[in-house]
XYZ file of C-alpha atoms in Angstrom:
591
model
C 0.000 0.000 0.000
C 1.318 3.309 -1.023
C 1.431 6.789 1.219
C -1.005 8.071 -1.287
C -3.414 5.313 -0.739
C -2.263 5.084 3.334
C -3.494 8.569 3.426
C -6.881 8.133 1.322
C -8.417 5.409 3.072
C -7.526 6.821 6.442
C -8.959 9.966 5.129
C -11.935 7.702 4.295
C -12.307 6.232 7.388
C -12.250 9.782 9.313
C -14.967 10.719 7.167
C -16.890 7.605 7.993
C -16.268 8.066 11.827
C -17.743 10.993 11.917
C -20.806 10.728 9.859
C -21.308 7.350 11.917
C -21.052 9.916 15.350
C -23.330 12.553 13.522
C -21.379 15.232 15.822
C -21.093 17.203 12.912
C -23.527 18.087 9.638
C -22.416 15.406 6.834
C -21.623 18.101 4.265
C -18.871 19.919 6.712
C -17.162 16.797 6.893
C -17.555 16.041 3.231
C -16.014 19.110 2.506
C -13.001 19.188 5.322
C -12.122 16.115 4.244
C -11.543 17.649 0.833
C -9.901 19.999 2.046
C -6.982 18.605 3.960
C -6.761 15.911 1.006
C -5.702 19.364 -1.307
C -3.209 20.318 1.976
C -1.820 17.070 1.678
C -1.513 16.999 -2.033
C -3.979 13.552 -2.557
C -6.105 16.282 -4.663
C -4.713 18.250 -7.306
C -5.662 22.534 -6.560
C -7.352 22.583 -9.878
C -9.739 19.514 -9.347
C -10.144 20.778 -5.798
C -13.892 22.140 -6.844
C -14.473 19.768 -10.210
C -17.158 17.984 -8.482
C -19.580 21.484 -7.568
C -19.819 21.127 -11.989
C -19.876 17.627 -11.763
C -23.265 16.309 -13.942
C -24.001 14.126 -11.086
C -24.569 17.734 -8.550
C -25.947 19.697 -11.206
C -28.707 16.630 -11.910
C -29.513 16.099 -8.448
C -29.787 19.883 -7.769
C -32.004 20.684 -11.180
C -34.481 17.061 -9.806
C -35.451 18.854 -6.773
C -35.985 22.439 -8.482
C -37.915 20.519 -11.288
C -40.221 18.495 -8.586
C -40.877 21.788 -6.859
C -42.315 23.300 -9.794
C -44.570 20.108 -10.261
C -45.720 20.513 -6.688
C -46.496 24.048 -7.081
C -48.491 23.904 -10.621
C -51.024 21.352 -9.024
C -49.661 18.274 -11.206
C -49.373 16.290 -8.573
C -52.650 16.678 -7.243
C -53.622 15.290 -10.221
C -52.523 11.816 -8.816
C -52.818 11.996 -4.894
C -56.675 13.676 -4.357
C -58.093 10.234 -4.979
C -55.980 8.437 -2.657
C -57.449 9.801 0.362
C -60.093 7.677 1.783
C -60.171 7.114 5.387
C -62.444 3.979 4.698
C -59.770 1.519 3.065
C -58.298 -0.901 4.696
C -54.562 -0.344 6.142
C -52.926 -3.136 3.697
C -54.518 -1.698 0.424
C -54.186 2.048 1.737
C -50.834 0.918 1.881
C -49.946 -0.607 -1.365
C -51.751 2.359 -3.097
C -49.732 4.830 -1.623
C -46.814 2.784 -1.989
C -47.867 2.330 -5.567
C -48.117 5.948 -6.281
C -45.010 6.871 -4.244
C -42.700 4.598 -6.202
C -44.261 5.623 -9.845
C -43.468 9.191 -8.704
C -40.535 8.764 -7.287
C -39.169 6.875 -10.706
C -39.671 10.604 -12.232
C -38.966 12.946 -9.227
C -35.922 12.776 -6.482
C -37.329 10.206 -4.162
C -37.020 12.712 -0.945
C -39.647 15.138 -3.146
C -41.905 12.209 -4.064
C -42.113 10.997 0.134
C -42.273 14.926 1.105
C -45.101 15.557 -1.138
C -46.902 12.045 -0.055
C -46.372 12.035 3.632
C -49.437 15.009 4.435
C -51.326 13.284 2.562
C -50.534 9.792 4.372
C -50.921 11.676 7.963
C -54.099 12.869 7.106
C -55.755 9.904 5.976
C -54.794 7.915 9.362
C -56.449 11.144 11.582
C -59.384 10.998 9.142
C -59.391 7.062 10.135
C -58.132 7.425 13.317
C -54.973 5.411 13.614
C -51.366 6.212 14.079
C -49.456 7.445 11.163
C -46.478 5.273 12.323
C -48.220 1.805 10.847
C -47.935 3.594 7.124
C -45.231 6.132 6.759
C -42.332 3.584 7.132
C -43.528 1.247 4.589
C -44.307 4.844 2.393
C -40.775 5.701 2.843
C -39.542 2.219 1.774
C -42.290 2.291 -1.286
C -40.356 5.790 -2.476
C -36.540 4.297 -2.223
C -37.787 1.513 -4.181
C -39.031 3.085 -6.862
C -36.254 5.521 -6.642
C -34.273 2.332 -8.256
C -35.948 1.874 -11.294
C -34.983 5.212 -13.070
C -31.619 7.470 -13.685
C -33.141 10.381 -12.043
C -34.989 8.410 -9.140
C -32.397 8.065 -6.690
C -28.827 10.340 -6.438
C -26.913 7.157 -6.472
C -28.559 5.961 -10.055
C -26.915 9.431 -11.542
C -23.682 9.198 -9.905
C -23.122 5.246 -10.925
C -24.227 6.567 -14.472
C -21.717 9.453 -14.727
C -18.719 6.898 -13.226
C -19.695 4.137 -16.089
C -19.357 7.750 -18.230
C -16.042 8.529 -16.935
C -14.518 5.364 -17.205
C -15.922 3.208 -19.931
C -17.090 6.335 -21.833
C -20.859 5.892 -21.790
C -23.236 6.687 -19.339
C -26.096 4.612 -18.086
C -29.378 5.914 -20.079
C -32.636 7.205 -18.765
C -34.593 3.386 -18.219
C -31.420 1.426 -18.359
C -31.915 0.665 -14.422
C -35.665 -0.545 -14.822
C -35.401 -4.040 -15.544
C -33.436 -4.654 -12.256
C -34.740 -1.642 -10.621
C -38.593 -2.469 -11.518
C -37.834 -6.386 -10.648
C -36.745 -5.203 -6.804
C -39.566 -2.448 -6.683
C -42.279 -4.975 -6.972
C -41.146 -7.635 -4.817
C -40.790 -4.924 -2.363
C -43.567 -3.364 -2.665
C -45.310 -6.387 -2.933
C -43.727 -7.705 0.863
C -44.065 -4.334 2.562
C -48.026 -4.165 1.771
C -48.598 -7.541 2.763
C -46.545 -8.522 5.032
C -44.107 -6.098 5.997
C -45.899 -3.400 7.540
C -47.276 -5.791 10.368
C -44.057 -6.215 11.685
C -43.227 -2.498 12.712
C -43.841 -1.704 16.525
C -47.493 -0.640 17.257
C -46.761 3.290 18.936
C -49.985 4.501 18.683
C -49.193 6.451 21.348
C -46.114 8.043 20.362
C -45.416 11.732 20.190
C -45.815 12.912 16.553
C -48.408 10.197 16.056
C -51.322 13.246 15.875
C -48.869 15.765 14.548
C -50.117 19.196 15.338
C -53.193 20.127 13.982
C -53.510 24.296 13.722
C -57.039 25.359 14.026
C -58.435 25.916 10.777
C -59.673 29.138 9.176
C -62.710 30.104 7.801
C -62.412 31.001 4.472
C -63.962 32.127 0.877
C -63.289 30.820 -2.049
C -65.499 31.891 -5.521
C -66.979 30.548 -8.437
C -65.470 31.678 -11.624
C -66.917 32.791 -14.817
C -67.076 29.633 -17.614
C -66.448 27.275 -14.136
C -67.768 23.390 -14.561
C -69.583 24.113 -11.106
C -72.035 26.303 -12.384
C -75.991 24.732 -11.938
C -74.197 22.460 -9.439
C -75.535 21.926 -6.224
C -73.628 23.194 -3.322
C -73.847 19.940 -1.618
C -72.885 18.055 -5.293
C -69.647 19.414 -3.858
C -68.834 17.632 -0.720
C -67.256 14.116 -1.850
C -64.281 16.526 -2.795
C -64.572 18.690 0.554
C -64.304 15.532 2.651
C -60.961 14.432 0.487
C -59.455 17.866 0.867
C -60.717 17.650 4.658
C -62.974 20.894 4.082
C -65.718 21.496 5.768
C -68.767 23.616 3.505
C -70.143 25.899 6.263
C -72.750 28.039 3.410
C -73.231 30.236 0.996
C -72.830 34.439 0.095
C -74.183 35.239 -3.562
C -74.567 39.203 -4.337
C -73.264 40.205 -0.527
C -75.969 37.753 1.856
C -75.367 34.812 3.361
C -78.046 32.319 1.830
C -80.137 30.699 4.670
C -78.393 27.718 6.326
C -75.674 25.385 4.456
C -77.995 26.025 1.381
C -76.382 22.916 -0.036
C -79.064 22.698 -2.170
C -78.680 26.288 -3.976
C -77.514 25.791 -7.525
C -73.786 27.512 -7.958
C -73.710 30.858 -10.247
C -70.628 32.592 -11.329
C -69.607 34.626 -8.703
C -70.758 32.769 -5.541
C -68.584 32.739 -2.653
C -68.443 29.406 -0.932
C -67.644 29.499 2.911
C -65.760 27.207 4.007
C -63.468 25.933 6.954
C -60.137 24.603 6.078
C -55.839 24.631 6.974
C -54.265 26.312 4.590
C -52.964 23.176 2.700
C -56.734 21.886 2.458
C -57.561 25.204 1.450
C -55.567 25.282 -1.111
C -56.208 21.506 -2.325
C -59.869 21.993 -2.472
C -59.177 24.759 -4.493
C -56.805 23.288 -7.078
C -58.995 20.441 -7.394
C -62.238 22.718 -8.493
C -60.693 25.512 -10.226
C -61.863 27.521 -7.390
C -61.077 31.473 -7.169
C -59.866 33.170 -4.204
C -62.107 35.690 -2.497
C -60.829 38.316 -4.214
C -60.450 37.217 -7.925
C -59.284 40.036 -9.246
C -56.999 41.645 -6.800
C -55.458 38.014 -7.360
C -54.516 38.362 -10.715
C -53.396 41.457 -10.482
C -51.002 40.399 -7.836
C -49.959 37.510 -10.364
C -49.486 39.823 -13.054
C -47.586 42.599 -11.389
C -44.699 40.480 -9.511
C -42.804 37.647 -9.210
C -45.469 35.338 -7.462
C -47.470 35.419 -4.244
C -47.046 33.799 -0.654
C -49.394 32.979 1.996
C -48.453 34.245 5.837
C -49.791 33.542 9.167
C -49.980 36.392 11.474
C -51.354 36.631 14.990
C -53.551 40.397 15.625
C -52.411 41.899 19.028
C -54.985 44.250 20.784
C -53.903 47.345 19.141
C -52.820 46.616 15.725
C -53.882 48.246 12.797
C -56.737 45.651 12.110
C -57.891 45.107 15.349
C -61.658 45.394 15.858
C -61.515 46.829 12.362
C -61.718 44.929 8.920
C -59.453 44.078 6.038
C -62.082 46.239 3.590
C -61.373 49.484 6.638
C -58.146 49.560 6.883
C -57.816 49.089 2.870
C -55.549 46.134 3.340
C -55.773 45.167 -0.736
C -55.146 48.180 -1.873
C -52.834 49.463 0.175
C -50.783 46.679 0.794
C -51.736 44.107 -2.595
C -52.909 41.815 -0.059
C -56.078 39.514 0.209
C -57.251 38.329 3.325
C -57.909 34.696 2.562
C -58.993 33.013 6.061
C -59.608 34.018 9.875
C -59.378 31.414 12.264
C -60.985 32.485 15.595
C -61.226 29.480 18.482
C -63.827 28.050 16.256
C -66.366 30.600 15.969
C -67.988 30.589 12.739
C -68.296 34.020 10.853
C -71.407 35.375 9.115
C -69.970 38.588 6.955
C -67.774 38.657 4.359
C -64.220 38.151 5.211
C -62.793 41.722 3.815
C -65.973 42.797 5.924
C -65.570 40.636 9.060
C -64.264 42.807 12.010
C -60.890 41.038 13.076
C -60.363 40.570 17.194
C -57.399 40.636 19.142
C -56.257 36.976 19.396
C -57.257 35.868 15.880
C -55.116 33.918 13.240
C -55.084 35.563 9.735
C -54.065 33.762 6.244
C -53.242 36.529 4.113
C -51.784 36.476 0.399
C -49.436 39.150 -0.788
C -46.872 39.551 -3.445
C -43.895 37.265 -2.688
C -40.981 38.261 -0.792
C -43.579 40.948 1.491
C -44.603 39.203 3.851
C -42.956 40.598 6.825
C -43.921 44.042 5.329
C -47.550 43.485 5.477
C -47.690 42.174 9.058
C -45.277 44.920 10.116
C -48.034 47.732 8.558
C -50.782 45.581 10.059
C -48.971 45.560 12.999
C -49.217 41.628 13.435
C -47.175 39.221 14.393
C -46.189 36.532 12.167
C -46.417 32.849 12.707
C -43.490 30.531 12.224
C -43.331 29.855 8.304
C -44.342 26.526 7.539
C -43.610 26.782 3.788
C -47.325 27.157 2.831
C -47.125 28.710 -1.097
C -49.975 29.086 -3.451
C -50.724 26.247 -6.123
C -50.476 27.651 -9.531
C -53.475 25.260 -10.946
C -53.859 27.249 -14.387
C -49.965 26.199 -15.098
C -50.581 22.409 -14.538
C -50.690 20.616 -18.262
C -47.592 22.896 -19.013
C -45.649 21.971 -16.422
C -46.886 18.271 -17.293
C -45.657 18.835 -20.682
C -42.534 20.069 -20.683
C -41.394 17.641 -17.789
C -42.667 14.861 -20.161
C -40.508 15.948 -23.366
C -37.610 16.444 -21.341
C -37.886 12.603 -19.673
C -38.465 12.003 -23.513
C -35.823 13.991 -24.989
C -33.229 12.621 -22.453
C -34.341 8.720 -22.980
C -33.994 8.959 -26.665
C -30.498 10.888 -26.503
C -31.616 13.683 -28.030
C -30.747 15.520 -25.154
C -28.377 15.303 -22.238
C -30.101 14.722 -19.171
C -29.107 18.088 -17.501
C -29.799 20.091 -20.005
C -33.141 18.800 -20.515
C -33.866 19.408 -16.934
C -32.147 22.777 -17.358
C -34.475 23.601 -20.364
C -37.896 22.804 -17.964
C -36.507 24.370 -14.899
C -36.219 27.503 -17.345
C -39.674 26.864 -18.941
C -41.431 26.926 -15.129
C -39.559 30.751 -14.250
C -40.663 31.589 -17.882
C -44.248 30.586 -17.401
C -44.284 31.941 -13.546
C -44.804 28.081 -12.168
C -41.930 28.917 -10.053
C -40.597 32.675 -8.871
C -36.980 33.266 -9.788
C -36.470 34.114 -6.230
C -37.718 30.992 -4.999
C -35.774 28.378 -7.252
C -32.436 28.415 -4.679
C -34.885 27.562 -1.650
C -35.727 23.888 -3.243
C -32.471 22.962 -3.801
C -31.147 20.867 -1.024
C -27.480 22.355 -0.186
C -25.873 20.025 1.828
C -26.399 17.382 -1.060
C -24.425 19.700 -3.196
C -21.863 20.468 -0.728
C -21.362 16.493 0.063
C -21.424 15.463 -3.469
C -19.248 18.457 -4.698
C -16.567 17.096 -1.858
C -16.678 13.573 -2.034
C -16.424 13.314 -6.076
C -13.255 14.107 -5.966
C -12.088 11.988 -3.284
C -13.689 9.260 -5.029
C -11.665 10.104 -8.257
C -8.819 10.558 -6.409
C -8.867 7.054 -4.319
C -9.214 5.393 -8.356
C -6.565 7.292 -9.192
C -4.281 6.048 -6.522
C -4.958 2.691 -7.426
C -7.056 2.607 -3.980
C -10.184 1.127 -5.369
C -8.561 -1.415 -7.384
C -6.649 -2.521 -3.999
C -10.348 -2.996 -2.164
C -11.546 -5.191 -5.732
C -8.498 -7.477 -5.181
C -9.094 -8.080 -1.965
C -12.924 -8.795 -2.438
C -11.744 -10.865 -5.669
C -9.158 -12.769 -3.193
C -11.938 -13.328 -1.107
C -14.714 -14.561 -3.303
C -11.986 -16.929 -5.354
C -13.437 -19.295 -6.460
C -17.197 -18.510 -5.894
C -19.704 -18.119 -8.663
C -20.782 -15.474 -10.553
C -23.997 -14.790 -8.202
C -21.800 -15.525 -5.087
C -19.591 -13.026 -6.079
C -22.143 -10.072 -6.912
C -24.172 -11.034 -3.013
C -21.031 -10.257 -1.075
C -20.680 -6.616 -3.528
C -24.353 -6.263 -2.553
C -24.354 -6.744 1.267
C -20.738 -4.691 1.543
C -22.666 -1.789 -0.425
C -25.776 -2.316 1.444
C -23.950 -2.559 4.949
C -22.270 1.075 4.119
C -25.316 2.450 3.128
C -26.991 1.684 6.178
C -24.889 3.724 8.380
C -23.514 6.255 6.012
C -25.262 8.580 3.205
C -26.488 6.723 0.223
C -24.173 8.717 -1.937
C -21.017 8.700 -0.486
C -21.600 4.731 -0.823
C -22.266 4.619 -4.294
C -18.997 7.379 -5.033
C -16.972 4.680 -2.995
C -18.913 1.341 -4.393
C -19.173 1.759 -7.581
C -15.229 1.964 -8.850
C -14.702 -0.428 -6.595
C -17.453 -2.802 -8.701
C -15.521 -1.501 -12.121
C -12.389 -2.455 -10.287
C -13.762 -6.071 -9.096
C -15.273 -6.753 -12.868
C -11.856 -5.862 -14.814
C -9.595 -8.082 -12.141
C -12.368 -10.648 -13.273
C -11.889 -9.823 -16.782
C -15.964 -9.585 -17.279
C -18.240 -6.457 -17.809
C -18.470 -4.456 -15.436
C -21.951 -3.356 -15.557
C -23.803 -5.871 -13.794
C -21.360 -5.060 -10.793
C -22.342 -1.212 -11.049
C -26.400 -2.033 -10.982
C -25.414 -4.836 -8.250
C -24.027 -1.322 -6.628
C -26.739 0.377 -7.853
C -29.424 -0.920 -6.157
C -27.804 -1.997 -2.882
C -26.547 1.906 -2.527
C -29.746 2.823 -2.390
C -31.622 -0.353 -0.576
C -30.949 1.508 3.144
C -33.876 -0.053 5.543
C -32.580 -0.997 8.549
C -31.710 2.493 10.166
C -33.347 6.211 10.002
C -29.694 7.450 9.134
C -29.229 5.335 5.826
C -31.715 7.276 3.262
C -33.314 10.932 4.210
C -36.671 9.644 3.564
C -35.955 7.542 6.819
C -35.281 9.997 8.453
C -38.004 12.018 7.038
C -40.676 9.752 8.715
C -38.723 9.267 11.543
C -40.532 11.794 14.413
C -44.170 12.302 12.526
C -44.304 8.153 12.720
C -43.123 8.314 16.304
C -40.713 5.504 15.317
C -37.510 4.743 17.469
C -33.973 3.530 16.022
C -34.524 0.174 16.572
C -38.169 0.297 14.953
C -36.803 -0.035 11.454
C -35.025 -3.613 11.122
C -37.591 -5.370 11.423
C -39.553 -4.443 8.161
C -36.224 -3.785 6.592
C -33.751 -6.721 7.341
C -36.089 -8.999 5.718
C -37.005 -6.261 2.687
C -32.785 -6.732 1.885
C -32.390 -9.957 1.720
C -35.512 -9.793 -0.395
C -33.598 -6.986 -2.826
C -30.846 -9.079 -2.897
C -32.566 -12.754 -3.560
C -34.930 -10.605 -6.587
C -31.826 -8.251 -8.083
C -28.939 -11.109 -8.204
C -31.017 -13.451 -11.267
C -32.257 -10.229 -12.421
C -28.681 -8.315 -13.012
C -27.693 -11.591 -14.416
C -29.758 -12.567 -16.612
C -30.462 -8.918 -18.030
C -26.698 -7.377 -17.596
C -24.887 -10.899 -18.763
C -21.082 -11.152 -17.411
């Protein structure tokens, strides 16, 4: 072993150590540790920063602004308003979420895909009254494994792609991972619906298990001209209400309050429903029906005048502005482009208009305004502002665009017309053009510690190949399997991977694995890339800790889950990976 190599893996295992600890945040100690490896000369100066423009970072970094801007255009919604229904039973709610979860997160980063799931997954087991614990681990698990099937599922996919690139001079394409990645998906899916989701820890009494629950606001929202609701019945509407979790409290048409619920009135253009909603429900019920805000056109003129709009929360003190006053008196839309959108008030139910409702001391106002003034508006109110809680504004109107141009770009990236970063480039472009996403909110999705690890550890990873470091770990697995079959061989690359990725971040596995698989194939003398999807899918096949995969880690306080809560679904779900991706790899990537 050389100084050069002496130095690397100890370097290595330093960076291990501490990311096993968790002292310190995994992207400082990513990028320390490339940082004394350019003191000690292990990294050239010049390739110190190589991996910040590395097509693995600027992928991963363009997948999350990309999901965002499906989020926000009301795409999505598209998929999950049917699934909830508090009336299924847990084993099919289950493998329909899990279902949906891994066929979105085969087309969006896998952490987006579980972040834009879990609400909905929480509020289906209050509306049925059981702990979200007994379905957001198996949800999680759905989303890794259907992170496996795509190149842009899953951050390890891209980086073993751009390695095969680097050193055989080809990447991996688009659905080059979906015969091995689908194969592992299903039997997963297929054990954690059935069977694997009775074997995690009943907590129904955890904390997190009834995450809070803000008191909701009662709210407007309006008919528009040309809308599909018109000759409805008000009540026709209240299948959707009870999937958004909306309650209909009546009905104002020309200024009065019909009589009652009126949920027999027929709907005209211009009604104002009232309802009683969160925010997010608000907003759901809203995207679903093409629904106005109460203030239509004070809405699109804040859409047309800036650079998108932004809900806040603000608390009225006793002598505010707007205390025992309304929004309509104190000229809150005009002077300040804001629309008062809900008032939540200990559960009293209002009977004016909101802009005509006078606001008391103590209530909770949702107010839209023109992005980036937020804290403005509640400083001229003289409000205080709730903790954000990243509520934003669903751009329905946008949603077959943003459909669209995310489709080509999967398209035009599959079919080699275009290189997968540019593609996503091109749509990420196409959603500031057509104001799915503000400009000034595009740096706020991407997740920067990702970048900052991935940027670091690239070129360690390039540098341990380069000082013959990797192809000193292949011997020694080669010396170790000699002898074994082909299959043997590929389980013990498999378990090593999936061991690593257990305890460390998926990614800095796969940087390490993966040249280490090249490495074991060429001292072998056989192709190489059934050992990179063997890496592949065991990089990203972390189930027996929270630490191993962010979406673990995601679920691991709202489920009320403990450390030792996830190896028992997910011991068994490996060796099932492994037993379904072994034939699979070999009989679709032949040695």
């Amino acid at each position: 072993m050389t100084l050069d190599q002496t130095l690397l893996f100890s370097l290595f295992a330093a960076v291990f150590g501490l990311l096993l600890w968790g002292r310190f945040r995994y992207d400082l100690v990513a990028f320390a540790a490339l940082m004394v490896a350019v003191v000690l000369g292990l990294v050239k100066t010049e390739d110190a920063f190589a991996g910040f423009g590395h097509p693995a970072t600027l992928v991963v970094a363009l997948v999350l602004v990309v999901s965002a801007g499906l989020v926000k255009s009301g795409a999505v919604h598209l998929i999950t308003r049917t699934l909830v229904d508090q009336s299924r039973a847990l084993g099919a709610h289950i493998a329909l979420m899990g279902s949906v979860g891994a066929v979105l997160s085969a087309f969006m980063n896998n952490v987006a895909a579980l972040a834009l799931l879990m609400p909905v997954d929480i509020q289906t087991a209050r509306k049925a009254g059981r702990a979200p614990g007994q379905s957001l681990m198996p949800l999680s698990f759905a989303t890794i494994l259907g992170g496996m099937a795509t190149l842009i599922g899953t951050p390890p996919n891209i980086i073993i792609a751009t390695i095969r690139h680097d050193t055989l001079g080809e990447p991996f394409k688009m659905f080059d991972f979906a015969p091995v990645g689908l194969a592992a998906a299903a039997a997963g899916l297929a054990f954690v619906a059935l069977v694997g989701w009775r074997l995690i820890p009943d907590r129904s009494g955890a904390a997190g298990a009834t995450e809070s629950q803000l008191a909701p606001y009662v709210a407007e929202l309006t008919v528009p001209e040309e809308s599909e609701l018109i000759g409805q019945r008000l009540g026709s509407l209240d299948t959707e209400a009870e999937k958004a979790d909306v309650a209909i409290l009546g009905l104002i048409r020309s200024g009065q309050r019909r009589y009652g619920r009126a949920s027999g009135a027929l709907l005209q253009a211009g009604d104002t429903i009232v309802l009683e909603a969160t925010p997010e429900a608000l907003d759901e019920f809203r995207t679903t029906l093409k629904l106005d805000f109460s203030d239509a056109a004070r809405e699109e003129k804040l859409k047309a005048a800036g650079d998108g709009l932004e809900l806040i929360e603000v608390v009225v003190p006793e002598h505010s502005r707007i205390a025992d006053r309304s929004a309509q008196a104190v000229g809150l839309a005009w002077r300040q482009s804001a629309v008062l959108l809900g008032i939540a008030r200990q559960g009293e139910r209002l009977k004016k208009h909101l802009r005509q409702t006078e606001v008391a001391a103590g209530d909770i106002l949702l107010i839209l305004c023109p992005r980036d003034r937020g804290a403005e508006v509640a400083d001229w109110l003289g409000c205080l502002p709730l903790a954000a809680r990243g509520l934003s504004v669903t751009a329905n109107d946008k949603t077959w665009w943003a459909i669209g141009l995310f489709a080509a770009a999967v398209l035009a990236a599959s079919v080699g017309f275009l290189y997968l970063p540019i593609a996503l480039g091109l749509v990420a472009i196409g959603y500031v053009l057509l104001k799915i996403l503000p400009v000034a909110e595009i740096y706020d999705h991407v997740e920067w510690p990702v970048v900052v690890l991935l940027g670091s550890m690239i070129p360690l990873g390039q540098a341990l190949e380069k000082s013959g470091g990797t192809e000193l770990l292949a011997n020694g697995l080669v010396d170790l399997t000699a002898g074994m079959p082909a299959w043997a061989i590929l389980t013990v690359l498999m378990v090593v991977t999936m061991t690593l990725s257990d305890v460390l971040n998926n990614t800095a596995t796969a940087i390490v694995a993966a040249p280490v698989g090249i490495s074991m194939a060429n001292a072998l003398d056989v192709s190489p890339d059934p050992f990179l999807m063997a890496v592949a899918v065991a990089a990203s096949a972390a189930f027996l800790t929270p630490i191993g995969h962010k979406n673990n880690t995601l679920v691991l306080g709202p489920g009320g889950y403990r450390f030792g809560d996830y190896w028992r679904m997910g011991l068994p779900l490996e060796i099932l990976v492994i037993a379904v991706s072994i034939p699979a790899i070999l009989f679709f990537w032949p040695l």
